[in-house]
């Protein structure tokens, strides 16, 4: 029988999985309760919270490449632990927020640390997994993260049900505590050698770094277009489910739960074969076509009676999740394999920057396209996803051809 638990066998990856599980329990707490804490307990308006988070998120993306590059020169294990201690301090600072300027003063450093931490995490995953196991490690941690967020969301429900000042304070402190516990678990990993310690050959790190590597950015751009499937699932689909399909609000929870369960069960299995750029690009093409295939299923739910619409919503979400998981594995494989070995963190940071910009822009554009355009909007979205997926192999071939060939060593010179 195959493994049921998303946790890997004992070893460094399991330790990293435990750190991820603890950290994402806190993420689930804050995702479910943060907005309500800021509006119901602190007293900010929903509009100001949304505007502040948007501004902070865009500013935070600027930390991706610099901190990713730092992870190429320092031990990413220690660097990530330090960042998480910083995130704990910032998370606790939400207890002192009482106005919009104070909220912005906390949200901006929080977003900077979070965006930088994602790039550092990618470098750490590469070190723990190695060239042949980093995509598998990425998929394993994604399954674990979904499990942790689900647990955190359920725990947040207790604070939301109590709905008192003290309950919200416990939620904030609980989120901060998970950062500290996760940092302590990270320090149980063996030190990871900095990637920049590898022997450089002329041209290994492209001049100007990842933000001037046009062919890499083109591949990242195609992947970033597909990455907006996250926004579609957590923002567009819930609104469509209630407003257009006419389903009761609990159906939204069922749809998101279906995605979570399938991610935990299938993330590792569907990640296979994406370790190198060429097969990863083909998997990205499949992801785009599968996501495109799910869009007419969602579109039809807007004209069906409620019960068939609910059944089809769940079926469409199952198809969507397969495309989602293929995209996650393929995007990771491409970003890892197309990066110079001594600049994995910086290139992962650039990949995260492009994806972050796409998702920030996508929130408004996708809502307008689908909810404003109805079934036709879904079909247009499907065409966009199909085009991005179909473009991926050709873009990847150009990026592979652009990779520098290491200099041959004279006979007798050790590697």
C-alpha positions as a Markdown table, in Angstrom:
| # | Residue | x | y | z |
|---|---|---|---|---|
| 1 | Unk | 0.0 | 0.0 | 0.0 |
| 2 | Unk | 1.1 | 3.6 | -0.7 |
| 3 | Unk | 1.7 | 6.0 | 2.1 |
| 4 | Unk | -1.4 | 7.8 | 3.4 |
| 5 | Unk | 0.4 | 10.4 | 5.6 |
| 6 | Unk | 1.8 | 13.4 | 3.7 |
| 7 | Unk | 4.8 | 13.4 | 6.0 |
| 8 | Unk | 7.9 | 11.9 | 4.4 |
| 9 | Unk | 10.1 | 9.2 | 6.0 |
| 10 | Unk | 12.5 | 10.2 | 8.8 |
| 11 | Unk | 15.3 | 12.5 | 7.7 |
| 12 | Unk | 15.9 | 16.2 | 6.9 |
| 13 | Unk | 12.8 | 16.5 | 4.7 |
| 14 | Unk | 10.6 | 15.2 | 7.5 |
| 15 | Unk | 12.1 | 17.8 | 9.9 |
| 16 | Unk | 11.5 | 20.5 | 7.2 |
| 17 | Unk | 7.9 | 19.1 | 6.9 |
| 18 | Unk | 7.3 | 19.5 | 10.6 |
| 19 | Unk | 8.6 | 23.1 | 10.5 |
| 20 | Unk | 6.3 | 23.7 | 7.5 |
| 21 | Unk | 3.3 | 22.1 | 9.3 |
| 22 | Unk | 3.7 | 24.3 | 12.4 |
| 23 | Unk | 4.3 | 27.4 | 10.4 |
| 24 | Unk | 1.2 | 26.9 | 8.2 |
| 25 | Unk | -1.0 | 26.2 | 11.2 |
| 26 | Unk | -0.2 | 29.8 | 12.1 |
| 27 | Unk | -0.9 | 30.9 | 8.5 |
| 28 | Unk | -4.3 | 29.2 | 8.7 |
| 29 | Unk | -5.0 | 31.0 | 12.0 |
| 30 | Unk | -4.2 | 34.4 | 10.5 |
| 31 | Unk | -5.9 | 33.8 | 7.1 |
| 32 | Unk | -9.1 | 32.9 | 8.7 |
| 33 | Unk | -9.1 | 35.4 | 11.6 |
| 34 | Unk | -6.8 | 38.2 | 10.7 |
| 35 | Unk | -9.2 | 40.3 | 8.7 |
| 36 | Unk | -11.9 | 39.9 | 11.3 |
| 37 | Unk | -9.5 | 40.8 | 14.1 |
| 38 | Unk | -8.6 | 44.0 | 12.3 |
| 39 | Unk | -12.2 | 45.0 | 11.5 |
| 40 | Unk | -14.2 | 43.7 | 14.5 |
| 41 | Unk | -11.6 | 44.1 | 17.3 |
| 42 | Unk | -9.2 | 46.9 | 16.1 |
| 43 | Unk | -12.0 | 48.8 | 14.4 |
| 44 | Unk | -10.6 | 49.4 | 10.9 |
| 45 | Unk | -12.9 | 49.4 | 7.9 |
| 46 | Unk | -12.9 | 46.5 | 5.5 |
| 47 | Unk | -11.9 | 48.9 | 2.7 |
| 48 | Unk | -8.8 | 50.2 | 4.6 |
| 49 | Unk | -7.7 | 46.6 | 5.5 |
| 50 | Unk | -8.0 | 45.6 | 1.8 |
| 51 | Unk | -6.1 | 48.7 | 0.6 |
| 52 | Unk | -3.4 | 48.3 | 3.2 |
| 53 | Unk | -2.8 | 44.6 | 2.4 |
| 54 | Unk | -2.7 | 45.4 | -1.3 |
| 55 | Unk | -0.1 | 48.1 | -0.8 |
| 56 | Unk | 1.9 | 46.0 | 1.6 |
| 57 | Unk | 1.8 | 43.0 | -0.7 |
| 58 | Unk | 3.2 | 45.0 | -3.7 |
| 59 | Unk | 5.9 | 46.6 | -1.6 |
| 60 | Unk | 6.8 | 43.2 | -0.1 |
| 61 | Unk | 7.5 | 41.7 | -3.5 |
| 62 | Unk | 10.7 | 43.9 | -3.7 |
| 63 | Unk | 12.3 | 41.7 | -1.0 |
| 64 | Unk | 12.1 | 38.5 | -3.1 |
| 65 | Unk | 15.2 | 38.8 | -5.2 |
| 66 | Unk | 17.6 | 40.4 | -2.6 |
| 67 | Unk | 16.8 | 37.9 | 0.1 |
| 68 | Unk | 16.8 | 35.1 | -2.3 |
| 69 | Unk | 20.3 | 36.2 | -3.4 |
| 70 | Unk | 21.3 | 36.4 | 0.2 |
| 71 | Unk | 20.3 | 32.7 | 0.6 |
| 72 | Unk | 22.8 | 31.9 | -2.2 |
| 73 | Unk | 25.6 | 33.3 | -0.1 |
| 74 | Unk | 24.6 | 32.3 | 3.4 |
| 75 | Unk | 23.2 | 29.1 | 5.0 |
| 76 | Unk | 19.5 | 29.3 | 4.0 |
| 77 | Unk | 18.5 | 27.2 | 7.0 |
| 78 | Unk | 19.8 | 29.8 | 9.4 |
| 79 | Unk | 18.7 | 32.7 | 7.3 |
| 80 | Unk | 15.1 | 31.4 | 7.2 |
| 81 | Unk | 15.1 | 30.8 | 11.0 |
| 82 | Unk | 16.2 | 34.4 | 11.5 |
| 83 | Unk | 13.5 | 35.6 | 9.2 |
| 84 | Unk | 10.8 | 33.6 | 11.0 |
| 85 | Unk | 11.9 | 35.1 | 14.3 |
| 86 | Unk | 11.4 | 38.5 | 12.7 |
| 87 | Unk | 8.0 | 37.4 | 11.4 |
| 88 | Unk | 7.1 | 36.4 | 15.0 |
| 89 | Unk | 8.0 | 39.9 | 16.3 |
| 90 | Unk | 6.0 | 41.6 | 13.5 |
| 91 | Unk | 3.0 | 39.2 | 14.1 |
| 92 | Unk | 3.0 | 40.3 | 17.8 |
| 93 | Unk | 3.1 | 43.9 | 16.7 |
| 94 | Unk | -0.5 | 43.5 | 15.5 |
| 95 | Unk | -1.5 | 43.7 | 19.2 |
| 96 | Unk | -0.5 | 47.3 | 19.2 |
| 97 | Unk | -2.3 | 48.3 | 16.0 |
| 98 | Unk | -5.1 | 50.9 | 16.7 |
| 99 | Unk | -5.2 | 53.0 | 13.5 |
| 100 | Unk | -4.7 | 52.7 | 9.7 |
| 101 | Unk | -1.1 | 54.2 | 9.8 |
| 102 | Unk | -0.1 | 51.7 | 12.6 |
| 103 | Unk | -1.7 | 48.9 | 10.6 |
| 104 | Unk | 0.3 | 49.9 | 7.5 |
| 105 | Unk | 3.5 | 50.2 | 9.6 |
| 106 | Unk | 3.1 | 46.5 | 10.6 |
| 107 | Unk | 1.7 | 45.1 | 7.3 |
| 108 | Unk | 4.6 | 46.4 | 5.2 |
| 109 | Unk | 7.5 | 44.7 | 7.1 |
| 110 | Unk | 5.3 | 41.6 | 7.4 |
| 111 | Unk | 4.9 | 41.5 | 3.6 |
| 112 | Unk | 8.6 | 42.1 | 3.1 |
| 113 | Unk | 9.6 | 39.3 | 5.4 |
| 114 | Unk | 7.0 | 36.9 | 4.0 |
| 115 | Unk | 8.0 | 37.5 | 0.3 |
| 116 | Unk | 11.7 | 37.2 | 1.1 |
| 117 | Unk | 11.1 | 34.1 | 3.2 |
| 118 | Unk | 9.4 | 32.3 | 0.2 |
| 119 | Unk | 12.6 | 32.8 | -1.8 |
| 120 | Unk | 14.8 | 31.6 | 1.0 |
| 121 | Unk | 12.5 | 28.6 | 1.6 |
| 122 | Unk | 13.0 | 27.7 | -2.1 |
| 123 | Unk | 16.7 | 27.7 | -1.7 |
| 124 | Unk | 16.5 | 25.6 | 1.5 |
| 125 | Unk | 14.2 | 23.1 | -0.3 |
| 126 | Unk | 16.8 | 22.9 | -3.1 |
| 127 | Unk | 19.5 | 22.2 | -0.5 |
| 128 | Unk | 17.5 | 19.5 | 1.4 |
| 129 | Unk | 16.1 | 17.8 | -1.7 |
| 130 | Unk | 19.2 | 18.0 | -4.0 |
| 131 | Unk | 19.0 | 18.4 | -7.8 |
| 132 | Unk | 17.0 | 15.1 | -8.2 |
| 133 | Unk | 14.7 | 15.5 | -5.2 |
| 134 | Unk | 13.9 | 19.2 | -4.9 |
| 135 | Unk | 10.6 | 19.1 | -6.9 |
| 136 | Unk | 9.5 | 16.0 | -4.9 |
| 137 | Unk | 10.4 | 18.0 | -1.7 |
| 138 | Unk | 8.5 | 21.0 | -2.9 |
| 139 | Unk | 5.4 | 18.9 | -3.6 |
| 140 | Unk | 5.7 | 17.1 | -0.2 |
| 141 | Unk | 5.8 | 20.4 | 1.6 |
| 142 | Unk | 2.9 | 21.7 | -0.4 |
| 143 | Unk | 0.7 | 18.8 | 0.8 |
| 144 | Unk | 1.9 | 19.3 | 4.4 |
| 145 | Unk | 1.1 | 23.1 | 4.1 |
| 146 | Unk | -2.4 | 22.4 | 3.0 |
| 147 | Unk | -2.9 | 20.2 | 6.0 |
| 148 | Unk | -1.5 | 22.8 | 8.3 |
| 149 | Unk | -3.6 | 25.6 | 6.9 |
| 150 | Unk | -6.7 | 23.4 | 7.3 |
| 151 | Unk | -5.9 | 22.8 | 11.0 |
| 152 | Unk | -5.1 | 26.5 | 11.6 |
| 153 | Unk | -8.4 | 27.5 | 9.9 |
| 154 | Unk | -10.4 | 25.1 | 12.1 |
| 155 | Unk | -8.6 | 26.4 | 15.3 |
| 156 | Unk | -9.3 | 30.0 | 14.2 |
| 157 | Unk | -13.0 | 29.1 | 14.1 |
| 158 | Unk | -12.9 | 28.8 | 17.9 |
| 159 | Unk | -11.7 | 32.4 | 18.3 |
| 160 | Unk | -14.2 | 33.6 | 15.8 |
| 161 | Unk | -17.1 | 31.8 | 17.5 |
| 162 | Unk | -16.1 | 33.4 | 20.9 |
| 163 | Unk | -15.7 | 36.8 | 19.2 |
| 164 | Unk | -14.1 | 38.6 | 22.1 |
| 165 | Unk | -11.1 | 40.9 | 22.5 |
| 166 | Unk | -9.2 | 38.2 | 24.5 |
| 167 | Unk | -10.0 | 35.5 | 21.9 |
| 168 | Unk | -8.6 | 37.6 | 19.1 |
| 169 | Unk | -5.5 | 38.3 | 21.2 |
| 170 | Unk | -5.0 | 34.6 | 21.6 |
| 171 | Unk | -5.3 | 34.2 | 17.9 |
| 172 | Unk | -2.6 | 36.8 | 17.2 |
| 173 | Unk | -0.2 | 35.3 | 19.9 |
| 174 | Unk | -0.8 | 31.8 | 18.5 |
| 175 | Unk | 0.2 | 32.9 | 15.0 |
| 176 | Unk | 3.4 | 34.5 | 16.4 |
| 177 | Unk | 4.2 | 31.4 | 18.5 |
| 178 | Unk | 4.1 | 29.1 | 15.4 |
| 179 | Unk | 6.8 | 31.2 | 13.7 |
| 180 | Unk | 9.1 | 30.7 | 16.7 |
| 181 | Unk | 8.4 | 27.0 | 17.0 |
| 182 | Unk | 9.0 | 26.6 | 13.2 |
| 183 | Unk | 12.3 | 28.4 | 13.5 |
| 184 | Unk | 13.4 | 26.1 | 16.3 |
| 185 | Unk | 12.6 | 23.1 | 14.2 |
| 186 | Unk | 14.5 | 24.5 | 11.2 |
| 187 | Unk | 17.6 | 24.7 | 13.4 |
| 188 | Unk | 17.5 | 21.0 | 13.8 |
| 189 | Unk | 18.3 | 20.6 | 10.1 |
| 190 | Unk | 22.0 | 20.2 | 9.2 |
| 191 | Unk | 23.6 | 23.4 | 8.0 |
| 192 | Unk | 23.0 | 23.9 | 4.2 |
| 193 | Unk | 26.1 | 25.0 | 2.3 |
| 194 | Unk | 25.6 | 28.3 | 0.4 |
| 195 | Unk | 25.1 | 27.8 | -3.3 |
| 196 | Unk | 27.5 | 30.6 | -4.0 |
| 197 | Unk | 30.2 | 28.4 | -2.5 |
| 198 | Unk | 30.1 | 26.2 | -5.6 |
| 199 | Unk | 32.8 | 26.7 | -8.2 |
| 200 | Unk | 31.8 | 29.4 | -10.7 |
| 201 | Unk | 32.8 | 29.3 | -14.3 |
| 202 | Unk | 32.7 | 32.4 | -16.5 |
| 203 | Unk | 29.1 | 33.1 | -17.5 |
| 204 | Unk | 27.5 | 30.8 | -14.9 |
| 205 | Unk | 25.6 | 33.7 | -13.3 |
| 206 | Unk | 24.1 | 35.8 | -16.1 |
| 207 | Unk | 25.2 | 39.4 | -16.1 |
| 208 | Unk | 22.7 | 41.5 | -14.2 |
| 209 | Unk | 21.1 | 38.6 | -12.4 |
| 210 | Unk | 17.7 | 37.0 | -12.9 |
| 211 | Unk | 15.9 | 40.3 | -13.6 |
| 212 | Unk | 17.9 | 40.7 | -16.8 |
| 213 | Unk | 17.6 | 37.1 | -17.9 |
| 214 | Unk | 14.8 | 37.7 | -20.4 |
| 215 | Unk | 14.4 | 34.1 | -21.4 |
| 216 | Unk | 14.1 | 32.9 | -17.8 |
| 217 | Unk | 11.6 | 35.7 | -17.2 |
| 218 | Unk | 9.5 | 34.7 | -20.2 |
| 219 | Unk | 9.2 | 31.1 | -18.8 |
| 220 | Unk | 8.3 | 32.6 | -15.4 |
| 221 | Unk | 5.7 | 34.8 | -17.1 |
| 222 | Unk | 3.9 | 31.9 | -18.6 |
| 223 | Unk | 4.0 | 30.1 | -15.3 |
| 224 | Unk | 2.8 | 33.2 | -13.5 |
| 225 | Unk | -0.2 | 33.5 | -15.8 |
| 226 | Unk | -1.2 | 30.0 | -14.8 |
| 227 | Unk | -0.4 | 30.8 | -11.1 |
| 228 | Unk | -3.5 | 33.0 | -11.1 |
| 229 | Unk | -5.5 | 29.8 | -10.7 |
| 230 | Unk | -5.0 | 30.4 | -6.9 |
| 231 | Unk | -6.9 | 33.7 | -7.1 |
| 232 | Unk | -9.6 | 32.0 | -9.2 |
| 233 | Unk | -10.2 | 29.3 | -6.7 |
| 234 | Unk | -10.1 | 31.3 | -3.5 |
| 235 | Unk | -11.8 | 34.5 | -4.7 |
| 236 | Unk | -13.7 | 34.0 | -8.0 |
| 237 | Unk | -15.1 | 30.6 | -7.5 |
| 238 | Unk | -16.6 | 31.4 | -4.1 |
| 239 | Unk | -18.3 | 34.5 | -5.5 |
| 240 | Unk | -19.5 | 32.6 | -8.6 |
| 241 | Unk | -20.8 | 29.8 | -6.5 |
| 242 | Unk | -23.1 | 32.0 | -4.4 |
| 243 | Unk | -24.0 | 34.8 | -6.8 |
| 244 | Unk | -24.2 | 33.0 | -10.2 |
| 245 | Unk | -24.7 | 29.3 | -9.4 |
| 246 | Unk | -27.1 | 30.1 | -6.6 |
| 247 | Unk | -25.6 | 27.6 | -4.2 |
| 248 | Unk | -25.8 | 28.1 | -0.4 |
| 249 | Unk | -22.6 | 29.6 | 1.2 |
| 250 | Unk | -21.6 | 26.2 | 2.9 |
| 251 | Unk | -21.0 | 24.9 | -0.6 |
| 252 | Unk | -18.0 | 27.2 | -0.9 |
| 253 | Unk | -16.4 | 25.4 | 2.1 |
| 254 | Unk | -17.1 | 22.1 | 0.4 |
| 255 | Unk | -15.4 | 23.2 | -2.8 |
| 256 | Unk | -12.3 | 24.5 | -1.0 |
| 257 | Unk | -12.2 | 21.4 | 1.2 |
| 258 | Unk | -12.3 | 19.2 | -1.9 |
| 259 | Unk | -9.2 | 21.1 | -3.3 |
| 260 | Unk | -7.4 | 20.7 | 0.0 |
| 261 | Unk | -8.0 | 16.9 | 0.4 |
| 262 | Unk | -7.0 | 16.2 | -3.2 |
| 263 | Unk | -3.9 | 18.3 | -2.8 |
| 264 | Unk | -2.8 | 16.4 | 0.3 |
| 265 | Unk | -3.5 | 13.1 | -1.5 |
| 266 | Unk | -2.1 | 13.8 | -5.0 |
| 267 | Unk | 0.5 | 16.6 | -4.7 |
| 268 | Unk | 3.5 | 14.2 | -4.5 |
| 269 | Unk | 2.2 | 11.7 | -7.0 |
| 270 | Unk | 1.5 | 14.4 | -9.7 |
| 271 | Unk | 4.9 | 16.1 | -9.2 |
| 272 | Unk | 6.8 | 13.2 | -10.7 |
| 273 | Unk | 8.8 | 13.8 | -13.9 |
| 274 | Unk | 9.3 | 17.6 | -13.4 |
| 275 | Unk | 12.8 | 17.6 | -12.1 |
| 276 | Unk | 14.3 | 18.9 | -15.4 |
| 277 | Unk | 13.3 | 21.8 | -17.5 |
| 278 | Unk | 12.1 | 20.1 | -20.7 |
| 279 | Unk | 9.7 | 17.6 | -19.1 |
| 280 | Unk | 8.6 | 20.3 | -16.6 |
| 281 | Unk | 7.7 | 22.5 | -19.5 |
| 282 | Unk | 5.6 | 19.7 | -21.0 |
| 283 | Unk | 3.9 | 19.2 | -17.7 |
| 284 | Unk | 3.2 | 23.0 | -17.6 |
| 285 | Unk | 1.5 | 22.7 | -21.0 |
| 286 | Unk | -0.7 | 19.9 | -19.6 |
| 287 | Unk | -1.5 | 22.1 | -16.6 |
| 288 | Unk | -2.6 | 24.9 | -18.8 |
| 289 | Unk | -4.8 | 22.7 | -20.9 |
| 290 | Unk | -6.4 | 21.0 | -17.9 |
| 291 | Unk | -7.1 | 24.3 | -16.2 |
| 292 | Unk | -8.7 | 25.5 | -19.5 |
| 293 | Unk | -10.8 | 22.3 | -19.6 |
| 294 | Unk | -12.2 | 23.1 | -16.2 |
| 295 | Unk | -13.4 | 26.6 | -17.1 |
| 296 | Unk | -16.5 | 25.5 | -19.3 |
| 297 | Unk | -17.5 | 23.2 | -16.4 |
| 298 | Unk | -17.6 | 26.2 | -14.0 |
| 299 | Unk | -19.4 | 28.2 | -16.7 |
| 300 | Unk | -22.2 | 25.7 | -17.1 |
| 301 | Unk | -23.0 | 25.8 | -13.3 |
| 302 | Unk | -24.4 | 29.3 | -13.8 |
| 303 | Unk | -27.3 | 28.0 | -15.8 |
| 304 | Unk | -28.1 | 24.7 | -14.0 |
| 305 | Unk | -30.5 | 24.0 | -11.1 |
| 306 | Unk | -28.8 | 24.2 | -7.7 |
| 307 | Unk | -28.2 | 20.5 | -7.1 |
| 308 | Unk | -26.6 | 19.6 | -10.5 |
| 309 | Unk | -24.7 | 22.9 | -10.2 |
| 310 | Unk | -23.2 | 21.8 | -6.9 |
| 311 | Unk | -22.2 | 18.4 | -8.2 |
| 312 | Unk | -20.6 | 20.0 | -11.2 |
| 313 | Unk | -18.8 | 22.6 | -9.1 |
| 314 | Unk | -17.2 | 19.8 | -7.1 |
| 315 | Unk | -16.3 | 17.9 | -10.3 |
| 316 | Unk | -14.8 | 21.1 | -11.9 |
| 317 | Unk | -12.8 | 21.7 | -8.8 |
| 318 | Unk | -11.3 | 18.2 | -9.0 |
| 319 | Unk | -10.2 | 18.9 | -12.6 |
| 320 | Unk | -9.0 | 22.3 | -11.5 |
| 321 | Unk | -6.9 | 20.8 | -8.7 |
| 322 | Unk | -5.1 | 18.4 | -11.1 |
| 323 | Unk | -4.1 | 21.4 | -13.2 |
| 324 | Unk | -3.2 | 23.3 | -10.1 |
| 325 | Unk | -0.9 | 20.5 | -8.9 |
| 326 | Unk | 0.7 | 20.0 | -12.3 |
| 327 | Unk | 1.4 | 23.7 | -12.5 |
| 328 | Unk | 3.0 | 23.8 | -9.0 |
| 329 | Unk | 5.4 | 21.0 | -9.8 |
| 330 | Unk | 6.2 | 22.1 | -13.3 |
| 331 | Unk | 6.7 | 25.8 | -12.2 |
| 332 | Unk | 9.1 | 24.7 | -9.4 |
| 333 | Unk | 11.0 | 22.4 | -11.8 |
| 334 | Unk | 11.5 | 25.1 | -14.4 |
| 335 | Unk | 12.5 | 27.7 | -11.8 |
| 336 | Unk | 15.0 | 25.4 | -10.3 |
| 337 | Unk | 16.5 | 23.8 | -13.4 |
| 338 | Unk | 16.8 | 27.0 | -15.4 |
| 339 | Unk | 18.7 | 28.8 | -12.6 |
| 340 | Unk | 22.5 | 28.8 | -12.4 |
| 341 | Unk | 23.5 | 26.4 | -9.6 |
| 342 | Unk | 25.0 | 29.3 | -7.6 |
| 343 | Unk | 22.0 | 31.6 | -7.9 |
| 344 | Unk | 19.0 | 29.4 | -7.1 |
| 345 | Unk | 17.8 | 31.7 | -4.4 |
| 346 | Unk | 17.9 | 34.8 | -6.5 |
| 347 | Unk | 16.2 | 33.1 | -9.4 |
| 348 | Unk | 13.5 | 31.7 | -7.2 |
| 349 | Unk | 13.0 | 35.2 | -5.8 |
| 350 | Unk | 12.6 | 36.5 | -9.4 |
| 351 | Unk | 10.1 | 33.8 | -10.2 |
| 352 | Unk | 8.2 | 34.6 | -7.0 |
| 353 | Unk | 8.2 | 38.3 | -7.9 |
| 354 | Unk | 6.7 | 37.7 | -11.3 |
| 355 | Unk | 4.1 | 35.3 | -9.9 |
| 356 | Unk | 3.3 | 37.8 | -7.1 |
| 357 | Unk | 2.7 | 40.6 | -9.6 |
| 358 | Unk | 0.5 | 38.4 | -11.7 |
| 359 | Unk | -1.6 | 37.4 | -8.7 |
| 360 | Unk | -1.9 | 41.0 | -7.5 |
| 361 | Unk | -3.1 | 42.2 | -10.9 |
| 362 | Unk | -5.3 | 39.1 | -11.3 |
| 363 | Unk | -7.5 | 39.8 | -8.3 |
| 364 | Unk | -9.3 | 42.7 | -9.9 |
| 365 | Unk | -8.9 | 41.6 | -13.5 |
| 366 | Unk | -10.2 | 38.0 | -13.0 |
| 367 | Unk | -13.1 | 39.1 | -10.9 |
| 368 | Unk | -14.1 | 41.6 | -13.6 |
| 369 | Unk | -13.6 | 39.1 | -16.4 |
| 370 | Unk | -15.5 | 36.2 | -14.9 |
| 371 | Unk | -18.1 | 37.8 | -12.7 |
| 372 | Unk | -18.7 | 40.6 | -15.2 |
| 373 | Unk | -18.5 | 38.4 | -18.3 |
| 374 | Unk | -20.3 | 35.4 | -17.1 |
| 375 | Unk | -19.9 | 32.1 | -19.0 |
| 376 | Unk | -18.1 | 33.9 | -21.8 |
| 377 | Unk | -15.6 | 35.2 | -19.3 |
| 378 | Unk | -14.9 | 31.7 | -18.1 |
| 379 | Unk | -14.2 | 30.6 | -21.7 |
| 380 | Unk | -11.9 | 33.6 | -22.3 |
| 381 | Unk | -10.0 | 32.7 | -19.1 |
| 382 | Unk | -9.7 | 29.1 | -20.4 |
| 383 | Unk | -8.2 | 30.4 | -23.7 |
| 384 | Unk | -5.7 | 32.4 | -21.7 |
| 385 | Unk | -4.6 | 29.4 | -19.7 |
| 386 | Unk | -4.4 | 27.2 | -22.7 |
| 387 | Unk | -2.3 | 29.7 | -24.6 |
| 388 | Unk | 0.1 | 30.1 | -21.6 |
| 389 | Unk | 0.5 | 26.3 | -21.3 |
| 390 | Unk | 1.0 | 25.8 | -25.0 |
| 391 | Unk | 3.7 | 28.5 | -25.1 |
| 392 | Unk | 5.7 | 26.9 | -22.2 |
| 393 | Unk | 7.7 | 24.2 | -24.1 |
| 394 | Unk | 9.0 | 26.6 | -26.8 |
| 395 | Unk | 9.9 | 29.3 | -24.2 |
| 396 | Unk | 11.7 | 26.6 | -22.1 |
| 397 | Unk | 13.7 | 25.4 | -25.2 |
| 398 | Unk | 14.9 | 28.9 | -25.8 |
| 399 | Unk | 15.9 | 29.3 | -22.1 |
| 400 | Unk | 17.7 | 25.9 | -22.1 |
| 401 | Unk | 19.6 | 26.9 | -25.3 |
| 402 | Unk | 20.7 | 30.1 | -23.6 |
| 403 | Unk | 22.2 | 28.3 | -20.6 |
| 404 | Unk | 26.0 | 28.7 | -20.6 |
| 405 | Unk | 28.1 | 25.6 | -21.1 |
| 406 | Unk | 30.6 | 25.1 | -18.3 |
| 407 | Unk | 34.2 | 25.4 | -19.4 |
| 408 | Unk | 36.0 | 22.1 | -19.9 |
| 409 | Unk | 38.7 | 21.5 | -17.3 |
| 410 | Unk | 42.2 | 20.6 | -18.4 |
| 411 | Unk | 43.2 | 17.0 | -17.9 |
| 412 | Unk | 44.2 | 16.2 | -14.4 |
| 413 | Unk | 42.4 | 19.3 | -12.8 |
| 414 | Unk | 40.0 | 18.1 | -10.2 |
| 415 | Unk | 36.4 | 19.3 | -10.2 |
